[in-house]
CSV table of C-alpha atoms and ligand atoms in Angstrom, one decimal:
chain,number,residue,atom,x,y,z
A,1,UNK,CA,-30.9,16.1,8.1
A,2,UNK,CA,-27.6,15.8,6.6
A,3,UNK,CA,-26.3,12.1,5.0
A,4,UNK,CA,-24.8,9.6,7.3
A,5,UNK,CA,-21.7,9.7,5.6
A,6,UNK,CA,-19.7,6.3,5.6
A,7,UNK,CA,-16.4,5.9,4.5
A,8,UNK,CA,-15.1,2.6,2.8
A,9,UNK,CA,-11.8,4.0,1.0
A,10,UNK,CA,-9.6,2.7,3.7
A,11,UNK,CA,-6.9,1.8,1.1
A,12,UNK,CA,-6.5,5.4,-0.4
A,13,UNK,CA,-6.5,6.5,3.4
A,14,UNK,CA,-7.2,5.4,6.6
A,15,UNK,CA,-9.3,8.3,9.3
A,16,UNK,CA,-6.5,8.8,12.6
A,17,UNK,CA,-6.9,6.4,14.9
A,18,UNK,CA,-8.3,8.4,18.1
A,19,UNK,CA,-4.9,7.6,20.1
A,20,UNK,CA,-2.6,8.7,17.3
A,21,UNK,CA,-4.9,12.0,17.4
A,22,UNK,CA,-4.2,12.0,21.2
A,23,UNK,CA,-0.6,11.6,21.0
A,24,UNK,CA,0.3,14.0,17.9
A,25,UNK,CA,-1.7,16.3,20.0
A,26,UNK,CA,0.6,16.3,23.0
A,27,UNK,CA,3.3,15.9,20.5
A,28,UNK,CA,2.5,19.3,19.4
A,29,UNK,CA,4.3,21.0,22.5
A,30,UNK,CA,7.6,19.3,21.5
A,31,UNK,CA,9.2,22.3,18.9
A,32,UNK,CA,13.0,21.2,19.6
A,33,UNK,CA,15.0,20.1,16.1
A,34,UNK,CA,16.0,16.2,16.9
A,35,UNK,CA,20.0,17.2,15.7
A,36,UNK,CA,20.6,19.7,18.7
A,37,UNK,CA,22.4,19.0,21.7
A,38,UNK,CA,20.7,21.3,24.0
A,39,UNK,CA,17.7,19.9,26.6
A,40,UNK,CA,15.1,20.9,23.7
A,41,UNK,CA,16.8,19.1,20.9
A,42,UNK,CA,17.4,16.1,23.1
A,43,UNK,CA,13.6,16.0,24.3
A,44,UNK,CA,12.6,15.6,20.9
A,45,UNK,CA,15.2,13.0,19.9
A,46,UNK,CA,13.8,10.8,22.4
A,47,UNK,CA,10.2,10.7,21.4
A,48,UNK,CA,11.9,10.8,17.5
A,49,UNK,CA,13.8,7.3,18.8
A,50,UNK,CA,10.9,5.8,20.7
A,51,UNK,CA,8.9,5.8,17.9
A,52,UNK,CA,11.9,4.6,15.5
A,53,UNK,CA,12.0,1.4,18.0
A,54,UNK,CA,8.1,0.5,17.7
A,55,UNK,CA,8.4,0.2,14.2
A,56,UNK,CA,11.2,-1.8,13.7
A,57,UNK,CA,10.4,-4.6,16.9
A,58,UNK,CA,6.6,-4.6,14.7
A,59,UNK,CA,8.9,-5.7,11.7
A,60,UNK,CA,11.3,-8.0,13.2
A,61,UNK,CA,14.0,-5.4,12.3
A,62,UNK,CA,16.9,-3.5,14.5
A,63,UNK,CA,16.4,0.4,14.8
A,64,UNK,CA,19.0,1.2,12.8
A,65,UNK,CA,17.4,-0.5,9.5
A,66,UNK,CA,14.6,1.7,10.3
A,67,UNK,CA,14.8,5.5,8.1
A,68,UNK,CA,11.4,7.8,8.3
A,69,UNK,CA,11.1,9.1,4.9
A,70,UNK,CA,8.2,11.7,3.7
A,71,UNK,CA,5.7,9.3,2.2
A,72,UNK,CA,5.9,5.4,1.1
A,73,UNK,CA,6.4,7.2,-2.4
A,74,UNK,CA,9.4,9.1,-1.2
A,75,UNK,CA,10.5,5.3,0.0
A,76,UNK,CA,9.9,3.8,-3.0
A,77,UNK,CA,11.8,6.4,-5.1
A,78,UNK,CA,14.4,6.1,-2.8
A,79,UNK,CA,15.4,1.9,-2.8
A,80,UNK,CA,14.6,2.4,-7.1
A,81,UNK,CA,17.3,5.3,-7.1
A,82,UNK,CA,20.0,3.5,-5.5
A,83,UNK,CA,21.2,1.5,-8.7
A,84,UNK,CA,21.8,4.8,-10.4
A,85,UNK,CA,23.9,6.4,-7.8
A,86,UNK,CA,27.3,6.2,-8.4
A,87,UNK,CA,28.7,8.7,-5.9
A,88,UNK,CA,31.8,7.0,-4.1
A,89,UNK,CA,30.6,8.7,-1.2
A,90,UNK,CA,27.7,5.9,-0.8
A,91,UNK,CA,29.4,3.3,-2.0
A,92,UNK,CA,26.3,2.3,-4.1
A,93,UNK,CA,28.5,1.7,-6.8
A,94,UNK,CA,28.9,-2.0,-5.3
A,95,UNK,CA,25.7,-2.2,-6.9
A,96,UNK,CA,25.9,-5.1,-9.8
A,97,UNK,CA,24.2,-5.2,-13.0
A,98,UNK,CA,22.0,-3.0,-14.8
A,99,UNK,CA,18.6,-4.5,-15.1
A,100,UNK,CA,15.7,-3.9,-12.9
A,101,UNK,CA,12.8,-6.3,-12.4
A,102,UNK,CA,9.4,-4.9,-11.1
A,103,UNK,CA,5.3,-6.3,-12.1
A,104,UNK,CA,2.9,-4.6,-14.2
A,105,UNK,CA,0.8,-4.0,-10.7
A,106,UNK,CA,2.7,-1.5,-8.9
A,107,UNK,CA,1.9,1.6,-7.4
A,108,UNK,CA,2.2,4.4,-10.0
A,109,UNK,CA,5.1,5.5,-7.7
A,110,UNK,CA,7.2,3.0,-9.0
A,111,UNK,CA,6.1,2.4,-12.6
A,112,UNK,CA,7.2,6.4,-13.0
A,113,UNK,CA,10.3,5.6,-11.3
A,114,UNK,CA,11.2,2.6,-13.4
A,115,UNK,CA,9.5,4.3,-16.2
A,116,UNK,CA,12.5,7.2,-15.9
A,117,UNK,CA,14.8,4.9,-15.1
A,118,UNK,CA,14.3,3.5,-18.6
A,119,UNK,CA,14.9,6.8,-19.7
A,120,UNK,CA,17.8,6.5,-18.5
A,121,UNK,CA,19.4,3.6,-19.9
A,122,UNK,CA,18.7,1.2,-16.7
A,123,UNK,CA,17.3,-2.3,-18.7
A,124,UNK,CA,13.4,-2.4,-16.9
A,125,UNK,CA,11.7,-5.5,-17.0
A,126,UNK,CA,8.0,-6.5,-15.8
A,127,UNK,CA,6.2,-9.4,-14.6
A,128,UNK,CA,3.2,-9.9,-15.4
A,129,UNK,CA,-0.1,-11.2,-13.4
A,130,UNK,CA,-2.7,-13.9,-13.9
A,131,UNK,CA,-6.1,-13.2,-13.3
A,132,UNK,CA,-5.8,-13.3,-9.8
A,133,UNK,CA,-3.0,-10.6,-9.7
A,134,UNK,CA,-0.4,-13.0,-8.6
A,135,UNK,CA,2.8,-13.1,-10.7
A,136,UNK,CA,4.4,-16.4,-11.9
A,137,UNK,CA,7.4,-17.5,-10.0
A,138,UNK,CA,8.5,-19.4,-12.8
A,139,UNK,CA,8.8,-16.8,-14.6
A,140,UNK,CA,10.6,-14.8,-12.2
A,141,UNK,CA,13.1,-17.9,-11.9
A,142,UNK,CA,13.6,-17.1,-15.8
A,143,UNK,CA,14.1,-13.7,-15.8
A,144,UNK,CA,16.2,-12.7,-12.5
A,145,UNK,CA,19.8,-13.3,-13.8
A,146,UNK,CA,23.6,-12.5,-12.9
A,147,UNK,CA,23.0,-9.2,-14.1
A,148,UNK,CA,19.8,-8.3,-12.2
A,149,UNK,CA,20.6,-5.3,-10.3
A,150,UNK,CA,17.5,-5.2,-8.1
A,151,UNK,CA,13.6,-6.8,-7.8
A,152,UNK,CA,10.5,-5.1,-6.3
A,153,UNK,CA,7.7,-6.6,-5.7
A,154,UNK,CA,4.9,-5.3,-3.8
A,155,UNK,CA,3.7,-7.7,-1.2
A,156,UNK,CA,-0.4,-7.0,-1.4
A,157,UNK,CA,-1.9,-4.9,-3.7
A,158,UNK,CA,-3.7,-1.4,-3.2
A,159,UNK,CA,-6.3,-2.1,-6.0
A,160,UNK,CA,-7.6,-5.7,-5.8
A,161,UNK,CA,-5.8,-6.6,-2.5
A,162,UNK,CA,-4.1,-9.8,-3.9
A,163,UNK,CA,-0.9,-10.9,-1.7
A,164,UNK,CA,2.6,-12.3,-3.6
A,165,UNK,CA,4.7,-15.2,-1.9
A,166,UNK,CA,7.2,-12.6,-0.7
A,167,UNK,CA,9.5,-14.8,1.1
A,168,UNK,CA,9.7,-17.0,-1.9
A,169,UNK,CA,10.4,-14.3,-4.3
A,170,UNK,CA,12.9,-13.3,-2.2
A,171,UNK,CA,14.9,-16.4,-1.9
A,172,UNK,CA,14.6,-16.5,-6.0
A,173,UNK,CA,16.2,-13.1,-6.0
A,174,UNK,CA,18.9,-13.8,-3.6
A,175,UNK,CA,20.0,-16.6,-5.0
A,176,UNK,CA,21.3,-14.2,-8.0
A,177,UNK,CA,23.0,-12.2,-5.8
A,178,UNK,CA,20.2,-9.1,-6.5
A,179,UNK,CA,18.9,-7.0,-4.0
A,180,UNK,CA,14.8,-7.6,-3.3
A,181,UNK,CA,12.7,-4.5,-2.3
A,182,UNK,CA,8.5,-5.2,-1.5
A,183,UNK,CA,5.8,-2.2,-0.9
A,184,UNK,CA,4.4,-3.7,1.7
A,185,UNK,CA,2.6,-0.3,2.5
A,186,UNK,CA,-0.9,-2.3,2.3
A,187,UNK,CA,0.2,-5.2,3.9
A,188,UNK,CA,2.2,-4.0,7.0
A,189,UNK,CA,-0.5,-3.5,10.0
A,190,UNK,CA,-2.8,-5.8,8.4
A,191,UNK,CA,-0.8,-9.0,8.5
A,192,UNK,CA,2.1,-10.3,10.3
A,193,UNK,CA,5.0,-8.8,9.0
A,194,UNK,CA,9.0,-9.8,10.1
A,195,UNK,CA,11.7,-8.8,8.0
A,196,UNK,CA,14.4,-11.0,8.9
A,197,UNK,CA,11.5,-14.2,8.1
A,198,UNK,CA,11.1,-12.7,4.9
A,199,UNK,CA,14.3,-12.2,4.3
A,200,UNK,CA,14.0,-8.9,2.0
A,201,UNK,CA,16.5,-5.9,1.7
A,202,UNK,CA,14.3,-2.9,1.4
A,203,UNK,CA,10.8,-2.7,2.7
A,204,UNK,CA,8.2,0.2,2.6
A,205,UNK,CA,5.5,0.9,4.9
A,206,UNK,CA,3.7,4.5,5.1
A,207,UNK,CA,1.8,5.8,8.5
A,208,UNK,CA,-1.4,6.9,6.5
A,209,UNK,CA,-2.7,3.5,5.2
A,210,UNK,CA,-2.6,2.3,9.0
A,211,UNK,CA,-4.6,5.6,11.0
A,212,UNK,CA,-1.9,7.5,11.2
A,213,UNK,CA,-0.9,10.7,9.9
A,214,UNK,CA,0.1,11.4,6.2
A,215,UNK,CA,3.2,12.6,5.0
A,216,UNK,CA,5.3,10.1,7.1
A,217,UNK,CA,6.5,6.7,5.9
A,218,UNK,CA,9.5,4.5,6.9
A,219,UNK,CA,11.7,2.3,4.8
A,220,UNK,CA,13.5,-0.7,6.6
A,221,UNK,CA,17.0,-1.0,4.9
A,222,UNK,CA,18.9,-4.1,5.9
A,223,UNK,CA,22.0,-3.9,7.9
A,224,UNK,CA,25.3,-3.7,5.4
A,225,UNK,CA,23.1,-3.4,1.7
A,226,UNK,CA,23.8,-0.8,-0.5
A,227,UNK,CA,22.3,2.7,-0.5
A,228,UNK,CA,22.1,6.0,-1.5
A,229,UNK,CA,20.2,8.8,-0.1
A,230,UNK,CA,17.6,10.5,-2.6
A,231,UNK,CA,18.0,13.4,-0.8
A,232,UNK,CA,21.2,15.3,0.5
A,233,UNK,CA,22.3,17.6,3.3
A,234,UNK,CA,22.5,17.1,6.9
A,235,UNK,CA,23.1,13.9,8.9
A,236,UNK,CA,19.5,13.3,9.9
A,237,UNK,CA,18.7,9.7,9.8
A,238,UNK,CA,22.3,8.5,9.9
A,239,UNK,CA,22.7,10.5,6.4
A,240,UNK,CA,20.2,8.5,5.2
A,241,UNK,CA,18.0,11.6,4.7
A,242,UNK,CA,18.5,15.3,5.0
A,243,UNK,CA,15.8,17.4,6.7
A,244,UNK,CA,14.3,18.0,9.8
A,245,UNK,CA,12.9,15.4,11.2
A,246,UNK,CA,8.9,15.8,10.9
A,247,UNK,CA,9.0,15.0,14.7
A,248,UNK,CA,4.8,15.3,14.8
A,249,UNK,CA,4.2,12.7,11.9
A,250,UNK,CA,7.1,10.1,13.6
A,251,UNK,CA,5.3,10.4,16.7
A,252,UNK,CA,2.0,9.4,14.9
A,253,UNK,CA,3.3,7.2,13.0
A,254,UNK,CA,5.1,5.5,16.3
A,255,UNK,CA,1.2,5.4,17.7
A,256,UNK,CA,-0.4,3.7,15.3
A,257,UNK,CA,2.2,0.9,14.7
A,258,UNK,CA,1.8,0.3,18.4
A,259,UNK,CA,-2.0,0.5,17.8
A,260,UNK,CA,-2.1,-2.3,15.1
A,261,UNK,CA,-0.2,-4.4,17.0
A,262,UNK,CA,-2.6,-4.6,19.7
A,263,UNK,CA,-6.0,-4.4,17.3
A,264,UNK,CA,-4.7,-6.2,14.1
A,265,UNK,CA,-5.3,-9.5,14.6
A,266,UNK,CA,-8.9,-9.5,15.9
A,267,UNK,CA,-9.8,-6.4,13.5
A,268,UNK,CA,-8.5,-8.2,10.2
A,269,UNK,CA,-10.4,-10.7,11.4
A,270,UNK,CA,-13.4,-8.7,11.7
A,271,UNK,CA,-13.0,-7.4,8.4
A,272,UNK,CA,-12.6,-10.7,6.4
A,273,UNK,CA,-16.3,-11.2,7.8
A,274,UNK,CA,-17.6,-8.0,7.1
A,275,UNK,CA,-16.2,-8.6,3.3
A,276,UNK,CA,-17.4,-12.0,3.4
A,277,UNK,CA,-21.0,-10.5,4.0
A,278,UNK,CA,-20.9,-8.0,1.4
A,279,UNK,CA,-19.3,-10.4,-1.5
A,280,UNK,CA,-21.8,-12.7,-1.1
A,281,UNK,CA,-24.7,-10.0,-0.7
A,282,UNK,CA,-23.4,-8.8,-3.5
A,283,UNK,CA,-23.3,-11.8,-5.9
A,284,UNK,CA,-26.9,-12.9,-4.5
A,285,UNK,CA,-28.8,-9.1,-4.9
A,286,UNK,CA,-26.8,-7.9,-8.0
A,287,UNK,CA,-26.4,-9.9,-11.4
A,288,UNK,CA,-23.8,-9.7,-13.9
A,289,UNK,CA,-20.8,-9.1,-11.7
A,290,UNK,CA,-17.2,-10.0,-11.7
A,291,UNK,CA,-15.0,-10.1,-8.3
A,292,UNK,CA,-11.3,-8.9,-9.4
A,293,UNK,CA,-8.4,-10.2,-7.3
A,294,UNK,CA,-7.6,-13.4,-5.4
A,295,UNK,CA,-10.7,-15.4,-3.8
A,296,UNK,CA,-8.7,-16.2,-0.4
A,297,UNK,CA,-5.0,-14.6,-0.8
A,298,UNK,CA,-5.8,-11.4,-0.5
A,299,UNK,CA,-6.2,-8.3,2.3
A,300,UNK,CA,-9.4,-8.7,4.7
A,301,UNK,CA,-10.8,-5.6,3.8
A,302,UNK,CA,-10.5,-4.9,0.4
A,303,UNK,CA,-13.0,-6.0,-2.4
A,304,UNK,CA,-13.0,-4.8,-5.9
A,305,UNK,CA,-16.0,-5.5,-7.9
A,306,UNK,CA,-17.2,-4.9,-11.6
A,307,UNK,CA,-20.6,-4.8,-12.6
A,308,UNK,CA,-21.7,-5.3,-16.9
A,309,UNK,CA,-22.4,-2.1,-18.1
A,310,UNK,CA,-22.1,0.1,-15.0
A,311,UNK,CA,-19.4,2.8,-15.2
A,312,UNK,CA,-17.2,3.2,-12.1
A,313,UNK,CA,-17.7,7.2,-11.8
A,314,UNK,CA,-20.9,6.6,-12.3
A,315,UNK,CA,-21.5,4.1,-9.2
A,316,UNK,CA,-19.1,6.1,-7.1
A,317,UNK,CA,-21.0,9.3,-7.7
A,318,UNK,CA,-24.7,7.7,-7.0
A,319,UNK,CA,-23.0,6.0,-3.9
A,320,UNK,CA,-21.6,9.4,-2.8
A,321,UNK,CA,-25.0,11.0,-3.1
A,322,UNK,CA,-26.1,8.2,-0.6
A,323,UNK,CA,-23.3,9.0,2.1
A,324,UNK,CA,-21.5,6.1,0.9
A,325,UNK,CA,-17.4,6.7,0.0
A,326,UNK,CA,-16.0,4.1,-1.9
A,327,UNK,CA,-13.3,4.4,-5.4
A,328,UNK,CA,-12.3,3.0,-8.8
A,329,UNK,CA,-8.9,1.6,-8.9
A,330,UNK,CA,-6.7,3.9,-7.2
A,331,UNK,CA,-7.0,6.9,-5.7
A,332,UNK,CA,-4.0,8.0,-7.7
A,333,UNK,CA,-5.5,6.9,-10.8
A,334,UNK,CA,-8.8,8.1,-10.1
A,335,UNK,CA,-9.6,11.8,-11.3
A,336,UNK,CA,-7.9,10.3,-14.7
A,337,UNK,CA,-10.3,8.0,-16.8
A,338,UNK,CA,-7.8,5.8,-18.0
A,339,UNK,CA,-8.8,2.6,-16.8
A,340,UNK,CA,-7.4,1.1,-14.1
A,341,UNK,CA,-3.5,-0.8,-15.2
A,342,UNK,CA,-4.4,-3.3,-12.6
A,343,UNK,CA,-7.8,-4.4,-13.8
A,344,UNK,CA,-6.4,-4.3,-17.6
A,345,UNK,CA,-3.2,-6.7,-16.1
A,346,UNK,CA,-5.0,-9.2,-14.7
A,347,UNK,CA,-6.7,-9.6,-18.3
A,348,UNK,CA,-10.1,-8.5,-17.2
A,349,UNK,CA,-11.8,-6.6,-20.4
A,350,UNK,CA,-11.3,-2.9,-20.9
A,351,UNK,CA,-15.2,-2.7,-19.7
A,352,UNK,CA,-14.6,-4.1,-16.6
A,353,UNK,CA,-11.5,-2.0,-16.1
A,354,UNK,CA,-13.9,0.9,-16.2
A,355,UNK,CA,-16.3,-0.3,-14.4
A,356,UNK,CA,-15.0,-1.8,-11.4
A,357,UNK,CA,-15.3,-0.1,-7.6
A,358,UNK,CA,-13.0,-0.7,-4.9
A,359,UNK,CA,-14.7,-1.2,-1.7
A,360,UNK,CA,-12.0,-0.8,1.2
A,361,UNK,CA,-13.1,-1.7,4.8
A,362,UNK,CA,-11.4,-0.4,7.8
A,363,UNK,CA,-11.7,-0.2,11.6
A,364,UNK,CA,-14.5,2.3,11.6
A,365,UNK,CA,-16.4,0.0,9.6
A,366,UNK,CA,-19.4,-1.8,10.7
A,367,UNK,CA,-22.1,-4.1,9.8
A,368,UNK,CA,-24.6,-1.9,9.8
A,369,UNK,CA,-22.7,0.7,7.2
A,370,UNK,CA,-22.6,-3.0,5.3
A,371,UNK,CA,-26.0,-4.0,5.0
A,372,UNK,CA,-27.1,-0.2,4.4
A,373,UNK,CA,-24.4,-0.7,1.3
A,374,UNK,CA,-26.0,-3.7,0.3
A,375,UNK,CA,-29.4,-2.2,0.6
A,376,UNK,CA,-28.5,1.0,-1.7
A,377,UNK,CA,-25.8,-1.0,-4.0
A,378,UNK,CA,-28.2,-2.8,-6.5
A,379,UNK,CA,-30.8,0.4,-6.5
A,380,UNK,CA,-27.5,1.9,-7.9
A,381,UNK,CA,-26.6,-0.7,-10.5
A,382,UNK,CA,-29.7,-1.1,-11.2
A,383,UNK,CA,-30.7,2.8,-12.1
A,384,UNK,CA,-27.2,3.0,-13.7
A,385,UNK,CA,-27.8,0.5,-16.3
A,386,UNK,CA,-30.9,1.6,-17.1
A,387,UNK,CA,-29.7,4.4,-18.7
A,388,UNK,CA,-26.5,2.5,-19.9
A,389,UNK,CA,-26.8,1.7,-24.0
A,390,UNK,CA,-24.3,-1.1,-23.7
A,391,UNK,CA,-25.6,-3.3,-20.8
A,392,UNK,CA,-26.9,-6.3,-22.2
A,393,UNK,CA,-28.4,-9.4,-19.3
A,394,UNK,CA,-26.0,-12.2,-19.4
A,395,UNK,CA,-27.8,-15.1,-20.1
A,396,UNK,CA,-27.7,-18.1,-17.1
B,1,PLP,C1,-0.6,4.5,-0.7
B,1,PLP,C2,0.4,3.6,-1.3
B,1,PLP,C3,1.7,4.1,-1.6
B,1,PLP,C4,2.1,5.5,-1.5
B,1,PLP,O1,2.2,5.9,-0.1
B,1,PLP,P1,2.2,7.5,0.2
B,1,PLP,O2,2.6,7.6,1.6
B,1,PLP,O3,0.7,7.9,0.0
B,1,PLP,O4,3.1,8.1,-0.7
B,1,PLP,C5,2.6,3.2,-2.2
B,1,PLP,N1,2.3,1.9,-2.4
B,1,PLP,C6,1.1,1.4,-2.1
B,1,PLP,C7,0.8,0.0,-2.3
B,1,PLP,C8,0.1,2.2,-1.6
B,1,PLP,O5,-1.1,1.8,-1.3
């Protein structure tokens, strides 16, 4: 009999929701381009604009802040590109100062960005975490100045799940006059989200961290800040973006906003007790382990644990062969064996960069798939540092 497989990677990707299936289904029939006039082209503009409207009343936001963009990296590339443009044509130019201020916890899709910004000439500076993963608004006070440009920070992170005070960096930010951008890609669907609350210019959120499809993301972009599009050509998405609009993916998208905000608040709930089970099944079955992230500010689902002397390929592997789907780090960084930059920026040893698993819940999770875990996790540990040459017992 084949492996009961169970998936617990929800942050590197979430499975469709069954009515996002249904609705990119149907929304297979409509073929017209958005941009033409005729009864086709209009009949997809509609379902184009519906979905446009679900995502920006979730977020607080009008429909016109709202742009779809081809992934939360393509958003994210986007808002970081914008203080380079200096094209009279967007007016981006109005765009002060030349210094950008990011954390050392990003998504790698804006560490390259800021990385190549660097490269060319654009002053990048980081902020760094404690060992919870939060960054230190006092610091941020020190280092956001007259000539900051722009600020992103992401609001909860992919990796260890830790949430920052976005609405308080904001207000720090604005009150240089710099435009504030957050990734909220793992936040938005998961908790409440309003834009106009938190105050932010730029916001990312992408449709396949929330059961919907991939290849489909939005960014909100306040009403009157700068921009610039990344890329050029027709007047889709009020010249926002050139292409086609990938009418399927906004559809889906459109679903699954509207199904998270009928499911979140009891499912995060859910989750938060289905993590709470495992942590402490965890730390009562298995010795020697380290939790990474914050103990209570931090998403529902998402756990990342280390364990002495226990590689993380080596525990995802034994865990695969037992049906069970879970990562190091991130899914981006995985397939590399760098160790993880979050881990290492949170001060956690080099060790425990390599040999720490996340474990993301999602909706398809249950508490059955969470005992089983907890039943095959310490055989695991246990057989892999058996064979490990470094794993000492801690003494207690
Ligand atoms: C997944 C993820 C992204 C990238 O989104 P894509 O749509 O996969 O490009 C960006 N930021 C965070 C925090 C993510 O988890």
């Amino acid at each position: 009999m084949a492996v009961k497989r169970i998936y617990m990677d929800n942050n590197a990707t979430t499975p469709l929701h069954p009515e996002v299936k249904k609705a990119m289904v149907e929304g297979m029939e409509i073929f017209g381009n958005p941009s033409s006039l005729h009864t086709f082209g209009r009949h997809a503009r509609q379902f184009v604009e519906e979905a446009r409207q679900k995502v920006a009343s979730f977020l607080g936001a009008s429909p016109k802040e709202i742009m779809f963009t081809g992934s939360g990296s393509e958003a994210n590339n986007t808002v970081l590109s914008i203080i380079t443009c200096s094209s009279k044509h967007c007016g981006s130019n109005l765009v002060k100062g030349d210094t950008i201020i990011t954390t050392t916890i990003e998504h790698p899709c804006i560490l390259e960005t800021t990385k190549c910004l660097k490269e060319k000439g654009v002053n990048v500076q980081y902020l760094e975490v404690d060992q919870h993963g939060k960054i230190s608004l006092d610091r941020l006070k020190d280092l956001v100045t007259e000539r900051t440009s722009m600020v992103s920070v992401m609001m909860a992170n992919n990796e260890i799940g830790t949430f920052q005070d976005i609405k308080t960096i904001a207000e720090i930010v604005h009150s240089k006059g710099a435009l504030f951008h957050t990734d909220a890609v793992q936040a938005v669907g998961k908790v409440p989200v309003n834009v106009e609350n938190l105050n932010v210019d730029f916001l990312t959120l992408s449709g396949h961290k929330i059961y919907g499809p991939k290849g489909i993301a939005a960014l909100y972009v306040k009403k009157g800040v700068p921009f610039c599009p990344l890329i050029r050509g027709g007047h889709q998405e009020k010249g926002r973006r050139a292409g086609t609009e990938n009418t399927l993916g906004i559809i889906g998208l459109g679903k699954a906003i509207e199904m998270r905000s009928q499911e979140m608040e009891t499912e995060e709930k859910r989750l938060l007790e289905l993590k709470t089970m495992l942590k402490e099944g965890i730390a009562a079955k298995i010795p020697d382990v380290r939790f990474i992230g914050h103990p209570t500010d931090s998403l529902a689902g998402t756990l990342n644990v280390s364990f002495d002397g226990a590689e993380g390929e080596a525990i995802i592997l034994y865990l695969d062969l037992e049906g069970i789907a879970v990562s190091t780090g991130s899914a981006c960084a995985s397939g590399s064996l760098d160790p993880s930059h979050v881990i290492l920026a949170t001060g956690a040893p080099v060790e425990c960069a390599h040999g720490s698993i996340r474990i993301s819940l999602g909706r398809e999770n249950t508490m059955e798939e969470v005992e089983y875990l907890l039943d095959v996790l310490p055989r695991v540990i246990a057989k892999i540092r058996e064979m490990s040459t470094v794993y000492v017992r801690r003494a207690s």
